Coordinates of C-alpha atoms in Angstrom, one line a residue:
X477 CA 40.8 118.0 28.1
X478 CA 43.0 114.8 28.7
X479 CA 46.3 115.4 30.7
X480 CA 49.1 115.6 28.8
X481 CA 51.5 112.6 28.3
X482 CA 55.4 112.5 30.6
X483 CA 57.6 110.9 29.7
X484 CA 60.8 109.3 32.6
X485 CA 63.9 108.6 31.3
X486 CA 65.5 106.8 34.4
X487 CA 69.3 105.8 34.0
X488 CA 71.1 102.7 34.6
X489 CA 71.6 103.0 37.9
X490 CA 68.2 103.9 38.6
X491 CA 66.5 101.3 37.0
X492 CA 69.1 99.0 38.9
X493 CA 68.1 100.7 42.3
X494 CA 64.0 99.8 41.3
X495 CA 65.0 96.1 39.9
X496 CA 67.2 95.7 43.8
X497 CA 64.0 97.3 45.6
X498 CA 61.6 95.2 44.0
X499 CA 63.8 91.7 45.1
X500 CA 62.8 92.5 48.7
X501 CA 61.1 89.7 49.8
X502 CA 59.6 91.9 52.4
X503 CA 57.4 95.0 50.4
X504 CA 53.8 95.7 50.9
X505 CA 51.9 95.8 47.6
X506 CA 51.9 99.6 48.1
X507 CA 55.6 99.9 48.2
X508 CA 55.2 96.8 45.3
X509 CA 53.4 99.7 43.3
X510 CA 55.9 102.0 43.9
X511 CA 58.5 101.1 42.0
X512 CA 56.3 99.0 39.3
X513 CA 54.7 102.7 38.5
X514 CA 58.6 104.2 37.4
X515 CA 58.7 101.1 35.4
X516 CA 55.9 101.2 33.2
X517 CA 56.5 105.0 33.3
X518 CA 59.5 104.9 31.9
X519 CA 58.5 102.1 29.3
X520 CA 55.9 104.6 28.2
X521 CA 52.7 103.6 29.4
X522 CA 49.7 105.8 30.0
X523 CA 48.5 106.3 34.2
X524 CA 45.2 104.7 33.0
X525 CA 47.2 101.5 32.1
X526 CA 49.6 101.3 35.0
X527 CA 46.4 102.0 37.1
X528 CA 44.7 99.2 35.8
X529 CA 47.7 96.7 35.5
X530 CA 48.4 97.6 39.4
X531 CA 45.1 97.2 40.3
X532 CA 44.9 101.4 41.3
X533 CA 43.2 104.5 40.2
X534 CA 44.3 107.0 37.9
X535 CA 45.0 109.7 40.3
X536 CA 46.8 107.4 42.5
X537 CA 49.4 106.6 39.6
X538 CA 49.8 110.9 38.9
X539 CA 50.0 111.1 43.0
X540 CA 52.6 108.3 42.9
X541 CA 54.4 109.9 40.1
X542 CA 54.1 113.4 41.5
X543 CA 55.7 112.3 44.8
X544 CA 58.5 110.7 42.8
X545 CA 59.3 114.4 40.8
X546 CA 59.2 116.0 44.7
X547 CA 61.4 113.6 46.7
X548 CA 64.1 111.6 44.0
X549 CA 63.8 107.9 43.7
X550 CA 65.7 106.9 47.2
X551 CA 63.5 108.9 48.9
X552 CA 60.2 108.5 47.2
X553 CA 61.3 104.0 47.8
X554 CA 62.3 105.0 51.5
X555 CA 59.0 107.2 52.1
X556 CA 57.1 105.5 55.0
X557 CA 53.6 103.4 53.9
X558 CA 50.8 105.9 55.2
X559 CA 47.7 103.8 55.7
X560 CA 43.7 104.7 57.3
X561 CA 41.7 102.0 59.2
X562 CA 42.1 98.7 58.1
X563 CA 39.3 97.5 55.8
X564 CA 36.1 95.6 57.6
X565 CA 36.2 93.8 54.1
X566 CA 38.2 90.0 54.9
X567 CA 39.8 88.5 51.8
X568 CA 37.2 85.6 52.7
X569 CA 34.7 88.6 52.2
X570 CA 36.1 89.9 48.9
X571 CA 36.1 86.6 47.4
X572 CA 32.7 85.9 48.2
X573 CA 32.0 89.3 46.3
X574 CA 34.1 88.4 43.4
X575 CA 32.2 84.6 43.7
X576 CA 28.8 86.4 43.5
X577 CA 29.6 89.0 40.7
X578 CA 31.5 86.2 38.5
X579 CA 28.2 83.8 38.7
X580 CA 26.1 86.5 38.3
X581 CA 26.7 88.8 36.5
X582 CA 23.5 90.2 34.9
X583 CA 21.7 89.5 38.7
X584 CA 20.7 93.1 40.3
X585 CA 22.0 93.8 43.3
X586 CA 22.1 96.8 44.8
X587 CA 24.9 97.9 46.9
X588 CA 22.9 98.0 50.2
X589 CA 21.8 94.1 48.9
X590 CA 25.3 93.4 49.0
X591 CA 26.4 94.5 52.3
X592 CA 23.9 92.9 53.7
X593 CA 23.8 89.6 52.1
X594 CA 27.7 89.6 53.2
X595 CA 26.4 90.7 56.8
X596 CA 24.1 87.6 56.7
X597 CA 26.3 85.3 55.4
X598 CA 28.8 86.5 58.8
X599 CA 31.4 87.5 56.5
X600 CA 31.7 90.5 58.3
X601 CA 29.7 92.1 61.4
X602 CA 29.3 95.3 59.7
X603 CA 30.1 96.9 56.7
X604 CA 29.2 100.1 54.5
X605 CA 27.5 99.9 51.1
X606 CA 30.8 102.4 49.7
X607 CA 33.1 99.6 51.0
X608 CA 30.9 97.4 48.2
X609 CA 31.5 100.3 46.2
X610 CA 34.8 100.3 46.4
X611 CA 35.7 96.5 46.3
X612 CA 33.5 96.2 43.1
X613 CA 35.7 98.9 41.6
X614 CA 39.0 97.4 42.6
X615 CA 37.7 93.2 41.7
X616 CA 36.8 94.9 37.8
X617 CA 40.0 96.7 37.0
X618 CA 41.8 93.4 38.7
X619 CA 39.7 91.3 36.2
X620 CA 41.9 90.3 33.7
X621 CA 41.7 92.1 30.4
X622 CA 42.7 90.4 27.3
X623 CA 45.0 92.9 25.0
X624 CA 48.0 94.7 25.0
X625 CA 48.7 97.5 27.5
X626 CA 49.5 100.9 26.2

């Protein structure tokens, strides 16, 4: 059984206070994604669509939107970033990966496969097959879908 749809109604000043936060030249896309999921909240969208239109997961948009309901919007936009280690994946890395799925597509490679072949190719002196995992999962929902978000 599906979680059932919330709605935000955010006021004026509210949706002033996100548009303000969001000219900061200075955010980090997780701050970025902050504010972006009150928006499509509040235009009606389903998690699953702000998810994929942020480039997140489902339970990261309800997580977002749960904080929001527990601190208020100033606090929940002044809440500090929390971040683990920093990824062994580079961008150079991650583009090779998105290189390799685009041009083949159909090819079978395994995860191991493709940790290694990026270990080979000295992208990166180590890396774990669930980092693979986890940047194939994050390239696909960033892959731009055709179709209206609802």
């Amino acid at each position: 059984m599906g979680r059932q749809r919330q709605t935000l109604h955010l006021t004026l000043r509210q949706r002033q206070q996100l548009d303000d936060y969001l000219r900061q030249n200075d955010l980090l896309p997780v701050q970025h994604n902050r504010a972006q999921v009150l928006l499509y909240w509040a235009a009606g969208h389903s998690a699953a669509a702000c998810a994929q239109r942020l480039g997140t997961t489902d339970d990261r948009v309800y997580a977002m939107r749960r904080a929001y309901r527990r601190l208020g919007l100033t606090a929940y936009l002044a809440a500090s970033v929390q971040g683990g280690a920093p990824t062994k994946l580079t961008p150079a890395a991650e583009a090779a990966l998105t290189h390799l799925v685009a041009d083949e597509p159909q090819a079978s490679w395994s995860l191991r496969q493709l940790a290694e072949f990026l270990v080979g190719a000295g992208y990166t002196p180590s890396i774990s097959y669930v980092t693979v995992s986890k940047a194939l999962k994050r390239i696909r929902q960033t892959t731009p879908v055709t179709g209206a978000c609802h």
